[in-house]
Every structure is written in C-alpha cells, then in structure tokens.
Amino acid sequence: MNFFRNDGFFLKSASLDEDIVIKKILLMHDPDGRHFDSELLLSAMENVMCYSASSEVSRSQIDAIAVNDISNIDIVGAQESLRQIISRISCEIKSSSEGDLHARTMILFDLLGNYRWDAKLVLILAAFATSYGEFWLIMQLYPCNPLAVAVATIKQLPNELSALKPIFKALSLLVKTMVAVTKCIIKFESLPFRHVKLDDEAMSKAKSHIYISSYWVARSTLACSSQIADLAAMSPEQVHSNSAAVTAWKLLSLVYKLSSMCNRLIQEVDSCHRQIDTKLHQKLLNIFQEEHADNQEVLGLLLALKDDLPLKQFSMEEKLGVSELKDKVVILLVSKPVLIPLEGLFLLIHQAQDYSQHKELDKNYEIIWVPISFSDTWTDSEVERFNFLSNTLPWYSIRQPWLLHSAIVNYIKQEWNFKDDPLMLVLDSKGVVTNPNAIDMVVIWGAKAFPFSSSREKQLWEEQNWTLQFLIDDIDPLLTRWVEEGRNICIYGSENIDWIRKFNAKFQEIRNFGVQLEMVYVGNKNLTELIRNILAIINVEMHSNVLSFSKLHLFWLRIESIQRSKLRMTESIGSDHIQEEISELLDINNEGWVIVGRGSSSTTGEIVKLEGTKMTKCLDRFSEWRDSVAKLGFLGALRNTLDPPPTPTEHCSHSNILPYAEGLLEGIVVCENCKRPMEQFIVYE
C-alpha cells in the first residue's frame, strides 16, 4: 500500500481511496451529447506548450501554428461558446488557492460534468495554456524587452532565473506528460463504439485507467498553475535556497506518477484498438455480404466512424452527412492525396461529369474522393494538396480523410487491392459492390456507363464497334466536329521528323487534288520532350497541329484504359478485333504509323491502320489510283489499293444489313468478300 504526503501536491491515499475518487467523479459525469473537435483544440494548445520554453521560433513553425485555427471550433449541443467555457475554467484555475488541490480538482470535474472525458481534459489544458503561455512569454522576453521587464516587476517575478531552471524543466516535463495522457484518452474516445462493441473486461479496465488518469491530469494542471503563481511570492533567499529544488522534486514526482499511468493507459488503449480493428474488419467483410434497404449503413461504416458529417462538396464550408447519398449509385474514388497526374484528372472529370448527352440520369450517381495516405500520419504537403484539390473538384470529398479509422484504411488496401494506382469502386443504391474498379469504364464511356457495374461494362463492349469516333471520343471539340461532319481523318505518330515532313508533303498533294483530309499528330504512348519539340515543328512548318501536348496525354490515357478494360473482359468475351487493334497501336514502333478513318460511321471497316513506311509507299503511287477516289471515296480507294479485290469471275451475291446511322447513306460500304462498293437499299420495318 503506497502513501503520499498531504502537502498540497499529493493525496494521502491507498488504492481504495482511488476507487472513492473514481466514484465521486463518475457521479459528476453526465455527458449530454455536446462535443467539439478535441483533437484540433489540443493541437492548438500543444503549440503553446511546445514553443513556450523555446526562445526562437522559425517562420515555418509560425505558419504551422497558424494552420491550427480554432476560431471555427463550435461546441455542438452547448449554449456557451468555446471561448466562454475556457474563460470560466481559466478563472477557476486562477482562483484563490484556498482549500487543497483535491477539492479544487473536484470543482473542475463538476464544472465539466456534461462533457466527454477527452473534452474535459482538453478544455482544462486549453484554459491552463493561456496562463502558462503568458508566463513563458514574459520569461522569454525578460530582460530584453522593456514591457516584459515592467510586467515582471508588477508580478514581482524573481530577477535571477538561472536558479529556477530545475523548476522550469520540471514544469515542461509535467505539461508534456499531461498532453501525452490526454492524447491517449482522445484515441480511446474516438474508437467507433457505436458500430463495434468491446469485450466487457477490456472496456472496464480501460475506463478505470481513464478515470483515474483524468483526475491526475486535472490535479496536475492545478499544481502547475499554483506553482507558477508561487514564483511571484518567492524571495531572493528562497530562490537560492533548497526551496527551488524541493519544488522541482515535487513536480517531477507528479511526472513520474503520470508517466506510469500513461504507460498503463497506452497498453490498455492499444489493446482495445487492436480488438476494435479485428472486429471492425470482420464487420466490413460481413456487411458487404448482407442485404440492405439502402446504402446508409454501408456508407456510415466506411466513412462516418469518427465524424457524423464526414463529407464536403467543392469549397463550400457546409459539413455533409452520408444521407446526401441515399438511394444513389456511389463511386468511391480512392487514391493517394496527390490524386493522379493532372491530365488524367482532367479527363476523368470531363468524362464523369458529362451529363449533356445523358440527362435522363438526373444525377443518380455521385463520386466521393477518398484520399489514403501510405504514411502513418499525413504530412503537411499532403494536407495542403488535399485542401487545394478538394476545394476544386466537382464532386464530394472526405472532409477530414486523416480521421478515417485505421481498420477502414487497411480494409481498402487489403480487400479492395488499393496500392499505387487510383481506383473507382462502385456501390449501388443498396450498398452492394457492383464493380471493384470502374475507372477505365468512366474514362472510356463517361456517364453513358451508368450504373457503372461490371455487367454494364460487358454490355457496352458487346455493343461497341471499332470506329474513328470511338477512338477519338470527345478529346478535342474540333476533332468531334470533324467526326460528326463525316470527314476523312488521318491520325499518325512517329518520332522521325524526316518521315513526318515527307508524310505531310504527300498528303498535301492529295489535298491539292481536292480530297478533304484532316491530319492529326498524336506522337506515341511515351510522350517525351522530343514529342513536344516535334509538335512545335509541325505547328510552324505544316500548320496542322490540332492537339496540344496535354491533349496527347488524354488520347493515350484513353487508349490505355481501353486496353485494360478489354483485358479484364477477355475471360468473358475472349479476344476480339478492338483488343487486337489497341494492342498493336500501343506496341507499334517509333518509325511511324497511320490510322485513316471516316467520321459518322458505325462499321468496323471504315478504319485503315498501316505502318508509316507502307503508307508512304502507297501515297507515292497516288497518281495510279486517284481516279478511283471520285467513285469509291478516299478511304475506299485507299483500301482498294492496299488490298485489291480479286478479279470477279462470277456475280457476288453477298449482302449485309446495317442499322441506320446518320451520314451512312452518303458513305460507301465495301463488300467483305469481293472488296467492291456495295449497292445500297433502304429497308423499312
């Protein structure tokens, strides 16, 4: 049985007396739901504690302090403001020291009876920080600043501070220990007890440690405040006597007691945290196997364990809950805090937010950005990057992604296979996972892919033809217009500027003959600085630079998305013409390649793809086949030259029925058998 001296610092008690103390403070503990961001307030208060004993603070440290802006912290459910409650506690801490520390400590707990344990301690420390910071500010400026000298004189602070260094050091250690205990209690209070229950024994042991630790943190705060006040009353003789050493020893004894409590508390809280993680992971596994009336339980578990209003939208300050997403398809965009390369982000935004052609969707889906850091704690640069992007992106974001529970983060990494590349996991209106990653689907088809399920992806591929319109999509408005007008378009790429000059010269000769033909340079999948330079040369010498360097990125990002999506579909639909064409396009050499097609066509035969040298050889013989352009069109004449039809020995009776498409009547359809233009008829149903 341990006894402590009843000299104002310690409570003369045995372990049984601690039980009595716990019972008394529990009688005062009556939380009514009021709460605030205790972690943010503690962080701001900790800045006072950390920089109090430091005479030099850098500009970056000052900026870091400014980030912890507590002016917007509201106490939800309370009539008084944060400033008012801190002021009341501060007055109580500074009040006359009549009565022992135990009685004054119990007054503090009575004053804060309606708050949770973490909130009680943070408010007490915040109130103490005001006087503690004021004291250290005078100590740092004295005797260099005349104002500090005047204030110190009025407060009758000792002139010689060197003899008080042991007391200052003990105060600093005690404050740091109080903060460490408070952080541990905040960690416990933030555990998602509404969703996962702890074993009774683990909960009981942890709470028992929290009760007595809370008492000693509050009591130590009063002891520190009393000691600061006592410094003004110390005579020069006391400063140089053993009084300073005795005072320092008393404070260090409190440090030892709190440190011991903190170590035990850390063990208990960590044990609870591990148990919560295990149970929460299993609950996550189970919840996606269960049927739900809507998506609220699933989204609440994923996003709102620590924050009832976890969402934000654009730069609006309004805090939003998961109820905003009820009865909607939800796409969770999971990525690192830096998201994805800028060009890919632009493409994703354009495709995901394009409702112009799909107004019937009526915003029945929402995208939520869920950034995940791979470090234990978020860095300042990650937070800064997130704040910038989340205020810019046209979709929802997690308001404070660093508050996501570790079990949720681990589940996303393990079960959803999130590593380096971003993914877009799709939940239907009931919270069922319908697509583990729809990011390529969104890039390829945009809003047309709604509801973004894996079955919808398969359906879209079954309906998709290998056309120029599909290849180009809406990457550039001018290209889109050319496709809609049914123009002949040549897309080409190479790193050989000599071949590019020769190739463009040949096509200019064809244009001079009266053929309407548009040229589009796209480089290759490896967009180096050489490609950027070639773009500049084409723009100056040939005046045919349609796509900017950034739009070349969009083109190849789309091509890569098509390939990945096709590879995923291989098991269900097998390899096909589109997959073969895309693979060849990505694997083609740098000497040059050409794709010639005609817009507004729904047939796969309206695209010709060749290696660069083979195309230039064909163009060298243009004088031999240019007369057939008038009859077959440029694309038909080119195809006839590359693959001449066999000499007809008998009449070809092959027929083909094509669905109506705008512009098809003016086009030319080539027979797959004899390679000759087919006669057109219209069939009405």
XYZ file of C-alpha atoms in Angstrom:
685
model
C 0.000 0.000 0.000
C 1.508 3.338 -1.081
C 1.046 6.578 0.838
C 1.696 10.120 -0.390
C 2.407 13.178 1.740
C -0.512 15.552 2.195
C 1.466 18.698 1.304
C -0.809 20.072 -1.419
C 0.732 18.073 -4.247
C -0.251 14.555 -3.292
C -3.309 12.818 -1.982
C -2.711 10.777 1.146
C -4.441 7.650 -0.037
C -4.367 3.988 -0.746
C -5.721 2.205 -3.792
C -9.111 2.002 -2.075
C -9.209 5.816 -1.882
C -8.677 5.975 -5.632
C -11.835 3.917 -6.001
C -13.640 6.502 -3.908
C -12.271 9.293 -6.095
C -13.464 7.471 -9.211
C -16.950 7.016 -7.747
C -17.150 10.715 -6.926
C -16.121 11.946 -10.362
C -18.435 9.409 -12.010
C -21.325 10.910 -10.042
C -20.431 14.241 -11.664
C -20.002 12.694 -15.131
C -23.246 13.215 -17.053
C -22.432 13.724 -20.786
C -25.386 15.144 -22.698
C -24.053 14.791 -26.243
C -22.233 18.116 -26.501
C -18.975 17.718 -28.372
C -16.297 19.520 -30.382
C -13.069 18.733 -32.227
C -10.978 17.990 -29.142
C -8.015 16.807 -31.203
C -7.795 20.114 -33.092
C -8.059 22.149 -29.886
C -5.388 20.006 -28.218
C -3.120 20.526 -31.220
C -3.502 24.294 -30.939
C -2.923 24.152 -27.190
C 0.124 21.936 -27.702
C 1.689 24.663 -29.827
C 1.633 26.895 -26.750
C 3.245 24.171 -24.673
C 5.906 23.235 -27.219
C 7.082 26.744 -28.037
C 6.815 28.145 -24.509
C 10.295 27.067 -23.481
C 11.844 27.961 -26.849
C 13.243 31.435 -27.407
C 13.417 31.033 -31.175
C 10.566 30.044 -33.486
C 11.074 29.794 -37.248
C 8.765 31.229 -39.881
C 7.663 27.728 -40.903
C 6.787 26.918 -37.292
C 4.710 30.087 -37.043
C 2.893 29.102 -40.239
C 2.289 25.635 -38.799
C 0.737 27.209 -35.704
C -1.489 29.353 -37.908
C -2.823 26.216 -39.621
C -4.365 25.101 -36.320
C -7.103 27.713 -36.495
C -9.540 27.095 -33.628
C -11.768 30.081 -34.332
C -14.217 27.820 -36.189
C -14.467 25.184 -33.463
C -18.026 25.049 -32.214
C -19.294 23.138 -29.203
C -22.214 21.233 -30.665
C -25.102 20.916 -28.226
C -23.966 23.629 -25.792
C -25.332 27.113 -25.315
C -21.970 28.597 -24.353
C -19.165 29.146 -26.813
C -15.702 27.621 -26.640
C -14.296 30.974 -25.529
C -16.819 31.245 -22.713
C -16.215 27.770 -21.259
C -12.413 28.184 -21.460
C -12.733 31.548 -19.718
C -14.796 30.010 -16.895
C -12.283 27.199 -16.387
C -9.386 29.645 -16.518
C -10.980 31.726 -13.766
C -11.411 28.609 -11.644
C -7.784 27.561 -12.176
C -6.506 31.055 -11.252
C -8.838 31.404 -8.271
C -7.614 31.572 -4.734
C -5.705 28.503 -3.662
C -7.763 28.176 -0.511
C -8.532 24.529 0.013
C -6.409 21.625 -1.151
C -5.826 20.569 -4.750
C -8.188 17.630 -4.428
C -11.179 19.823 -3.604
C -10.353 22.232 -6.436
C -9.923 19.312 -8.826
C -13.382 18.031 -7.976
C -14.788 21.505 -8.686
C -13.356 21.300 -12.208
C -14.991 17.916 -12.824
C -18.287 19.269 -11.529
C -17.969 22.242 -13.887
C -17.347 19.928 -16.871
C -19.810 17.180 -15.983
C -21.673 17.351 -19.310
C -18.564 16.725 -21.443
C -16.838 13.515 -22.506
C -13.555 12.580 -20.821
C -11.346 13.753 -23.662
C -13.219 17.067 -23.862
C -12.880 17.646 -20.092
C -9.098 17.349 -20.206
C -8.627 19.316 -23.410
C -10.692 22.205 -22.064
C -8.756 22.195 -18.767
C -5.417 22.157 -20.611
C -6.567 24.871 -23.012
C -7.556 27.105 -20.089
C -4.218 26.412 -18.384
C -2.329 27.111 -21.622
C -3.414 30.754 -21.580
C -1.690 31.491 -18.248
C 1.194 29.096 -18.962
C 1.883 30.755 -22.308
C 1.658 34.226 -20.780
C 4.163 33.242 -18.087
C 6.674 31.852 -20.574
C 6.270 34.809 -22.896
C 7.380 37.124 -20.083
C 10.247 34.780 -19.209
C 11.490 34.732 -22.809
C 11.326 38.484 -23.291
C 12.724 39.370 -19.866
C 15.044 41.283 -19.503
C 15.437 42.281 -23.187
C 12.006 43.839 -23.637
C 11.058 46.925 -21.528
C 7.391 45.905 -21.470
C 8.295 42.414 -20.236
C 10.506 43.969 -17.540
C 7.631 46.192 -16.419
C 5.140 43.306 -16.306
C 7.625 41.069 -14.472
C 8.197 43.840 -11.943
C 4.457 44.245 -11.328
C 4.066 40.480 -10.960
C 7.160 40.528 -8.693
C 8.800 37.705 -10.584
C 12.343 36.802 -9.486
C 15.148 38.708 -11.203
C 17.571 35.798 -11.347
C 16.146 32.950 -13.372
C 19.118 30.597 -13.588
C 18.418 29.148 -10.147
C 14.845 28.364 -11.239
C 15.841 26.229 -14.240
C 15.117 22.920 -12.424
C 11.560 24.137 -11.755
C 11.115 25.263 -15.365
C 12.380 21.917 -16.643
C 10.070 20.000 -14.308
C 7.102 22.135 -15.388
C 7.861 21.447 -19.036
C 8.123 17.686 -18.473
C 4.886 17.604 -16.500
C 2.993 19.523 -19.173
C 4.269 17.172 -21.903
C 3.186 14.164 -19.841
C -0.296 15.639 -19.310
C -0.610 16.139 -23.069
C 0.520 12.538 -23.730
C -2.140 11.168 -21.354
C -4.809 13.369 -22.959
C -3.880 12.171 -26.452
C -4.268 8.592 -25.276
C -7.739 9.322 -23.898
C -8.723 11.070 -27.149
C -7.632 7.950 -29.032
C -9.872 5.800 -26.824
C -12.890 8.118 -27.088
C -12.566 8.162 -30.882
C -12.978 4.388 -31.151
C -16.208 3.503 -33.036
C -18.162 2.019 -30.134
C -21.480 2.685 -31.911
C -20.545 0.169 -34.603
C -18.332 -2.318 -32.743
C -18.572 -3.419 -29.121
C -15.543 -4.190 -26.952
C -15.393 -7.121 -24.552
C -16.706 -6.092 -21.132
C -13.406 -6.846 -19.391
C -11.330 -4.789 -21.848
C -13.769 -1.883 -21.672
C -13.859 -1.952 -17.863
C -10.059 -1.976 -17.489
C -9.549 0.814 -20.000
C -12.218 3.055 -18.473
C -10.860 2.506 -14.977
C -7.447 3.770 -16.116
C -9.063 6.700 -17.942
C -10.997 7.827 -14.844
C -8.011 7.977 -12.511
C -5.665 9.345 -15.204
C -8.149 12.130 -15.934
C -8.219 13.006 -12.266
C -4.440 13.272 -12.042
C -4.144 15.320 -15.239
C -6.649 17.848 -13.896
C -4.953 17.851 -10.484
C -1.513 18.289 -12.055
C -2.797 21.245 -14.055
C -3.811 22.964 -10.839
C -0.451 22.082 -9.295
C 1.371 23.698 -12.239
C -0.817 26.779 -12.071
C -0.252 27.097 -8.322
C 3.481 26.748 -8.760
C 3.559 29.498 -11.413
C 1.641 31.737 -9.038
C 4.018 30.859 -6.181
C 7.035 32.013 -8.196
C 5.907 35.601 -7.726
C 5.955 35.144 -3.972
C 9.464 33.685 -3.800
C 12.003 35.903 -2.106
C 15.625 36.044 -3.359
C 16.632 33.907 -0.373
C 14.082 31.220 -1.326
C 15.276 31.265 -4.942
C 18.811 30.420 -3.841
C 17.753 28.036 -1.082
C 16.637 24.438 -1.240
C 13.050 25.562 -1.867
C 13.541 25.570 -5.638
C 14.999 22.049 -5.568
C 12.173 20.769 -3.362
C 9.561 22.326 -5.651
C 11.220 20.778 -8.702
C 11.255 17.372 -6.955
C 7.540 17.635 -6.187
C 6.763 18.401 -9.811
C 8.996 15.552 -11.033
C 7.191 13.191 -8.659
C 3.962 14.099 -10.454
C 5.716 13.487 -13.759
C 6.699 10.016 -12.579
C 3.176 9.203 -11.374
C 1.515 10.422 -14.596
C 4.117 8.717 -16.783
C 3.410 5.407 -15.067
C -0.320 5.913 -15.597
C 0.254 6.920 -19.201
C 2.236 3.734 -19.930
C -0.509 1.528 -18.482
C -3.174 3.516 -20.299
C -1.346 3.201 -23.625
C -1.231 -0.574 -23.216
C -4.950 -0.779 -22.449
C -5.995 1.591 -25.250
C -3.755 -0.165 -27.778
C -5.300 -3.485 -26.755
C -8.774 -2.007 -27.256
C -7.724 -0.547 -30.584
C -6.450 -3.921 -31.834
C -9.649 -5.618 -30.729
C -11.741 -2.954 -32.472
C -9.674 -3.310 -35.639
C -10.194 -7.070 -35.725
C -13.939 -6.855 -35.105
C -14.366 -3.947 -37.483
C -12.546 -5.770 -40.272
C -14.834 -8.761 -39.811
C -17.880 -6.499 -39.769
C -16.746 -4.934 -43.036
C -16.377 -8.389 -44.558
C -19.865 -9.311 -43.386
C -21.658 -6.101 -44.289
C -20.878 -6.467 -47.986
C -22.399 -9.955 -47.921
C -25.661 -8.793 -46.372
C -28.771 -7.280 -47.932
C -29.695 -3.712 -47.021
C -32.679 -1.473 -47.625
C -30.377 1.334 -48.753
C -26.703 2.330 -48.737
C -26.707 4.250 -45.449
C -25.359 1.532 -43.147
C -22.531 0.660 -45.529
C -21.528 4.282 -46.135
C -21.837 5.107 -42.448
C -19.460 2.295 -41.544
C -16.970 3.201 -44.276
C -16.939 6.975 -43.967
C -18.563 8.144 -40.725
C -16.971 6.143 -37.914
C -15.305 9.187 -36.355
C -17.308 12.005 -37.912
C -21.090 12.170 -38.283
C -20.687 14.771 -41.071
C -17.725 13.367 -42.993
C -18.315 14.946 -46.419
C -17.654 18.254 -48.134
C -18.584 19.483 -51.609
C -16.361 21.847 -53.567
C -15.152 24.782 -51.480
C -18.406 25.111 -49.520
C -17.907 25.172 -45.749
C -21.088 23.187 -45.085
C -20.494 19.805 -43.473
C -22.484 16.994 -45.079
C -23.536 13.535 -43.954
C -23.905 10.269 -45.856
C -27.669 10.910 -46.007
C -26.886 13.093 -49.047
C -26.088 9.860 -50.914
C -29.194 7.850 -50.055
C -30.737 5.895 -52.975
C -27.876 6.859 -55.308
C -25.134 4.924 -57.013
C -21.932 5.918 -55.213
C -18.479 5.810 -56.808
C -15.631 5.867 -54.297
C -12.569 7.379 -55.964
C -9.711 6.030 -53.841
C -6.254 7.463 -54.434
C -3.228 8.936 -52.757
C -3.626 12.539 -51.553
C -1.957 13.780 -54.757
C -4.705 12.007 -56.741
C -3.478 11.316 -60.303
C -1.464 13.183 -62.971
C -3.147 16.431 -63.938
C -4.021 15.355 -67.482
C -5.655 12.162 -66.260
C -7.588 14.128 -63.673
C -8.928 16.494 -66.338
C -10.018 13.551 -68.498
C -11.683 11.837 -65.549
C -13.555 14.999 -64.560
C -14.713 15.625 -68.137
C -15.997 12.097 -68.598
C -17.515 11.637 -65.150
C -19.315 14.980 -65.094
C -20.604 14.984 -68.689
C -24.377 14.883 -68.352
C -25.185 16.720 -71.606
C -25.950 13.534 -73.555
C -27.370 11.610 -70.627
C -29.818 13.941 -68.918
C -32.079 11.018 -68.143
C -29.676 10.051 -65.359
C -30.856 13.067 -63.356
C -27.709 12.967 -61.166
C -28.458 9.471 -59.888
C -24.831 8.875 -59.057
C -22.230 10.698 -57.000
C -18.454 10.480 -56.826
C -16.665 10.713 -53.480
C -12.921 11.270 -53.330
C -11.372 9.137 -50.570
C -7.653 10.005 -50.336
C -5.489 7.472 -48.499
C -2.011 8.240 -47.186
C 0.535 5.432 -47.093
C 2.377 7.012 -44.173
C 1.318 6.611 -40.544
C 0.388 10.285 -40.320
C -0.499 12.788 -43.009
C 2.317 15.137 -43.961
C 1.821 18.902 -44.233
C 2.293 18.733 -48.013
C -0.383 16.017 -48.295
C -2.847 18.080 -46.269
C -2.100 21.182 -48.343
C -2.538 19.273 -51.608
C -5.789 17.704 -50.413
C -7.251 21.050 -49.321
C -6.480 22.573 -52.716
C -7.910 19.712 -54.778
C -10.975 19.075 -52.608
C -11.975 22.728 -52.986
C -11.607 22.450 -56.768
C -13.006 19.061 -57.751
C -16.680 18.962 -58.872
C -17.606 16.080 -56.575
C -17.747 15.155 -52.911
C -14.631 14.597 -50.803
C -13.988 13.207 -47.355
C -13.783 16.373 -45.273
C -11.010 15.139 -42.984
C -9.540 11.989 -44.559
C -6.890 11.744 -41.850
C -9.724 10.833 -39.455
C -10.573 7.638 -41.332
C -10.234 4.719 -38.957
C -7.114 2.609 -39.461
C -9.274 -0.506 -39.881
C -11.103 1.164 -42.778
C -7.828 2.204 -44.409
C -6.380 -1.308 -44.029
C -9.568 -2.862 -45.404
C -9.405 -0.645 -48.502
C -5.771 -1.558 -49.068
C -6.206 -5.291 -48.488
C -9.701 -6.177 -49.709
C -10.007 -3.585 -52.496
C -6.382 -4.080 -53.529
C -5.555 -0.380 -53.399
C -1.843 0.191 -53.975
C -0.367 2.974 -56.090
C -2.926 3.480 -58.851
C -6.294 5.119 -58.168
C -9.460 3.052 -58.336
C -13.181 3.798 -58.562
C -15.200 1.272 -56.573
C -18.922 1.309 -57.341
C -21.692 0.775 -54.775
C -25.272 0.528 -55.990
C -28.176 2.219 -54.188
C -28.307 -0.702 -51.706
C -24.616 -0.512 -50.862
C -23.646 -3.599 -52.887
C -20.269 -3.562 -54.667
C -21.093 -3.829 -58.369
C -17.663 -3.001 -59.787
C -14.314 -3.200 -57.952
C -12.771 -0.617 -60.277
C -14.717 1.370 -62.877
C -12.057 3.998 -63.564
C -11.306 2.745 -67.104
C -15.011 2.397 -67.782
C -15.579 6.036 -66.783
C -12.652 7.223 -68.911
C -13.916 5.347 -71.989
C -17.679 5.983 -71.875
C -18.254 8.607 -69.206
C -21.840 8.981 -67.971
C -23.038 6.568 -70.659
C -21.580 3.786 -68.497
C -24.172 4.349 -65.722
C -24.711 2.443 -63.427
C -21.000 1.560 -63.869
C -21.403 -2.099 -62.939
C -19.228 -4.887 -64.321
C -22.245 -6.263 -66.201
C -22.786 -2.846 -67.802
C -19.139 -2.809 -68.894
C -19.591 -6.163 -70.603
C -22.778 -4.929 -72.292
C -21.057 -1.790 -73.600
C -18.260 -3.829 -75.151
C -20.740 -6.122 -76.847
C -22.345 -3.058 -78.453
C -19.105 -1.240 -79.286
C -17.621 -1.121 -82.811
C -14.077 -0.179 -83.803
C -14.789 3.258 -85.253
C -12.975 6.532 -85.588
C -15.500 8.176 -83.281
C -14.787 5.615 -80.558
C -11.030 6.057 -80.989
C -11.119 9.862 -80.736
C -14.152 10.368 -78.488
C -14.508 13.955 -77.196
C -10.839 14.700 -76.572
C -10.998 17.885 -78.668
C -14.082 19.826 -79.899
C -12.613 20.308 -83.390
C -11.982 16.584 -83.786
C -15.514 15.869 -82.596
C -16.921 18.252 -85.200
C -14.866 16.638 -87.979
C -16.182 13.219 -86.998
C -19.777 14.475 -86.938
C -19.309 16.045 -90.379
C -18.071 12.723 -91.772
C -14.634 13.985 -92.808
C -11.662 11.800 -93.684
C -9.241 11.974 -90.758
C -5.655 10.749 -90.613
C -4.203 10.098 -87.149
C -0.479 9.431 -87.173
C 2.501 9.177 -84.867
C 6.272 8.969 -85.097
C 9.496 10.257 -83.561
C 11.141 10.611 -87.000
C 10.771 14.233 -88.075
C 12.090 13.498 -91.580
C 9.393 10.896 -92.142
C 6.768 13.293 -90.719
C 7.817 16.044 -93.164
C 7.703 13.651 -96.114
C 4.382 12.182 -94.995
C 2.714 15.578 -94.620
C 4.031 16.658 -98.012
C 2.422 13.624 -99.662
C -0.923 14.313 -98.022
C -0.745 17.934 -99.068
C -0.518 16.737 -102.695
C -3.666 14.680 -102.137
C -5.447 17.714 -100.665
C -4.439 19.731 -103.710
C -6.218 17.148 -105.808
C -9.425 18.105 -103.988
C -9.628 15.393 -101.327
C -10.903 16.645 -97.967
C -8.471 15.170 -95.455
C -7.563 16.287 -91.910
C -4.213 15.451 -90.285
C -3.807 14.833 -86.535
C -0.412 14.097 -84.918
C -0.578 12.164 -81.613
C 3.063 11.115 -81.080
C 3.251 7.776 -79.279
C 2.470 6.378 -75.844
C 5.815 7.585 -74.435
C 5.366 11.348 -74.564
C 8.922 12.583 -74.208
C 10.340 16.068 -74.678
C 11.156 15.017 -78.261
C 7.429 14.666 -78.975
C 6.845 18.160 -77.585
C 9.518 19.550 -79.927
C 8.018 17.714 -82.919
C 4.640 19.254 -82.127
C 6.194 22.708 -82.267
C 7.854 21.946 -85.648
C 4.581 20.628 -87.115
C 2.774 23.742 -85.954
C 5.325 26.062 -87.580
C 6.116 24.190 -90.793
C 2.915 22.317 -91.617
C 0.214 24.279 -89.785
C -1.571 21.059 -88.901
C -1.062 20.834 -85.156
C -4.567 20.065 -83.843
C -3.871 18.569 -80.422
C -1.803 20.218 -77.725
C 0.788 18.258 -75.757
C -1.600 17.887 -72.808
C -4.325 16.519 -75.095
C -1.890 13.943 -76.427
C -1.785 12.687 -72.836
C -5.564 12.405 -72.850
C -5.530 10.422 -76.095
C -3.039 7.863 -74.795
C -4.626 7.651 -71.345
C -7.860 6.744 -73.077
C -6.115 4.156 -75.272
C -4.513 2.566 -72.201
C -7.881 2.499 -70.438
C -9.408 0.707 -73.439
C -6.656 -1.896 -73.319
C -7.023 -2.515 -69.565
C -10.797 -2.773 -69.812
C -10.546 -5.158 -72.736
C -8.041 -7.353 -70.906
C -10.446 -7.622 -67.959
C -13.209 -8.674 -70.323
C -11.051 -11.282 -72.103
C -12.167 -14.151 -69.872
C -15.849 -13.485 -70.510
C -15.878 -12.388 -74.157
C -12.500 -13.556 -75.464
C -10.030 -11.654 -77.610
C -11.590 -9.590 -80.404
C -10.830 -7.104 -83.159
C -10.776 -3.999 -80.921
C -8.381 -5.599 -78.443
C -6.036 -6.613 -81.245
C -6.084 -3.139 -82.805
C -5.424 -1.382 -79.490
C -2.580 -3.751 -78.590
C -0.933 -3.173 -81.950
C -1.323 0.580 -81.546
C 0.426 0.541 -78.165
C 3.188 -1.810 -79.354
C 3.926 -0.134 -82.681
C 7.492 1.098 -83.323
C 8.585 4.727 -83.404
C 9.308 4.895 -87.130
C 5.744 5.863 -87.850
C 2.194 4.580 -88.018
C -1.001 5.823 -89.610
C -4.730 5.371 -88.990
C -7.090 6.712 -91.645
C -10.813 6.743 -90.988
C -14.049 8.473 -91.806
C -16.355 10.055 -89.261
C -20.024 9.251 -88.606
C -19.571 5.592 -89.465
C -20.750 2.630 -87.450
C -18.872 -0.030 -89.414
C -15.551 -1.504 -88.407
C -14.362 -1.404 -91.998
C -14.138 2.385 -92.007
C -10.649 2.410 -90.424
C -7.350 1.602 -92.142
C -4.224 1.181 -89.989
C -0.731 0.882 -91.523
C 2.919 1.209 -90.656
C 4.375 4.505 -91.751
C 6.661 3.180 -94.492
C 3.888 1.145 -96.063
C 1.589 4.173 -96.116
C 4.205 6.422 -97.746
C 4.809 3.804 -100.450
C 1.097 3.720 -101.134
C 0.942 7.520 -101.327
C 3.882 7.535 -103.745
C 1.584 5.695 -106.174
C -1.350 8.073 -105.679
C -1.336 9.036 -109.345
C -2.195 5.409 -110.152
C -5.347 5.237 -108.010
C -6.500 8.824 -107.631
C -9.157 8.400 -110.345
C -10.972 5.844 -108.175
C -11.336 8.398 -105.341
C -14.318 10.003 -107.069
C -16.133 6.660 -107.246
C -15.052 4.931 -104.038
C -14.183 7.902 -101.851
C -10.678 8.397 -100.480
C -10.921 5.666 -97.843
C -12.415 3.135 -100.266
C -9.809 3.926 -102.937
C -7.011 3.609 -100.367
C -8.320 0.268 -99.189
C -8.705 -0.942 -102.779
C -5.087 -0.046 -103.450
C -3.766 -1.740 -100.335
C -5.901 -4.852 -100.808
C -7.083 -5.064 -104.445
C -10.301 -7.023 -104.935
C -9.967 -10.342 -106.784
C -10.900 -10.383 -110.433
C -14.632 -11.163 -110.418
C -15.358 -14.488 -112.081
C -18.993 -14.503 -111.128
C -21.595 -12.195 -109.688
C -21.152 -11.592 -105.910
C -24.430 -12.058 -104.048
C -23.123 -11.156 -100.581
C -25.395 -8.814 -98.617
C -25.137 -7.055 -95.300
C -27.792 -5.318 -93.201
C -26.571 -2.304 -91.266
C -28.574 -0.338 -88.689
C -29.354 3.221 -89.692
C -26.772 5.832 -88.765
C -26.743 9.482 -89.705
C -24.467 10.027 -92.701
C -24.444 6.357 -93.704
C -26.458 6.987 -96.896
C -23.746 9.304 -98.211
C -20.976 6.819 -97.400
C -19.616 3.865 -99.312
C -19.772 0.343 -97.950
C -17.262 -2.157 -99.310
C -18.120 -5.832 -99.680
C -16.163 -8.030 -97.322
C -15.882 -10.763 -99.981
C -15.137 -9.093 -103.326
C -13.856 -5.755 -101.932
C -16.076 -3.777 -104.332
C -18.531 -0.994 -103.414
C -21.912 -2.406 -102.467
C -25.191 -1.184 -103.859
C -27.394 0.396 -101.200
C -31.068 -0.257 -100.497
C -33.299 1.031 -97.694
C -35.424 -1.409 -95.715
C -38.349 -0.058 -93.649
C -39.718 -2.029 -90.715
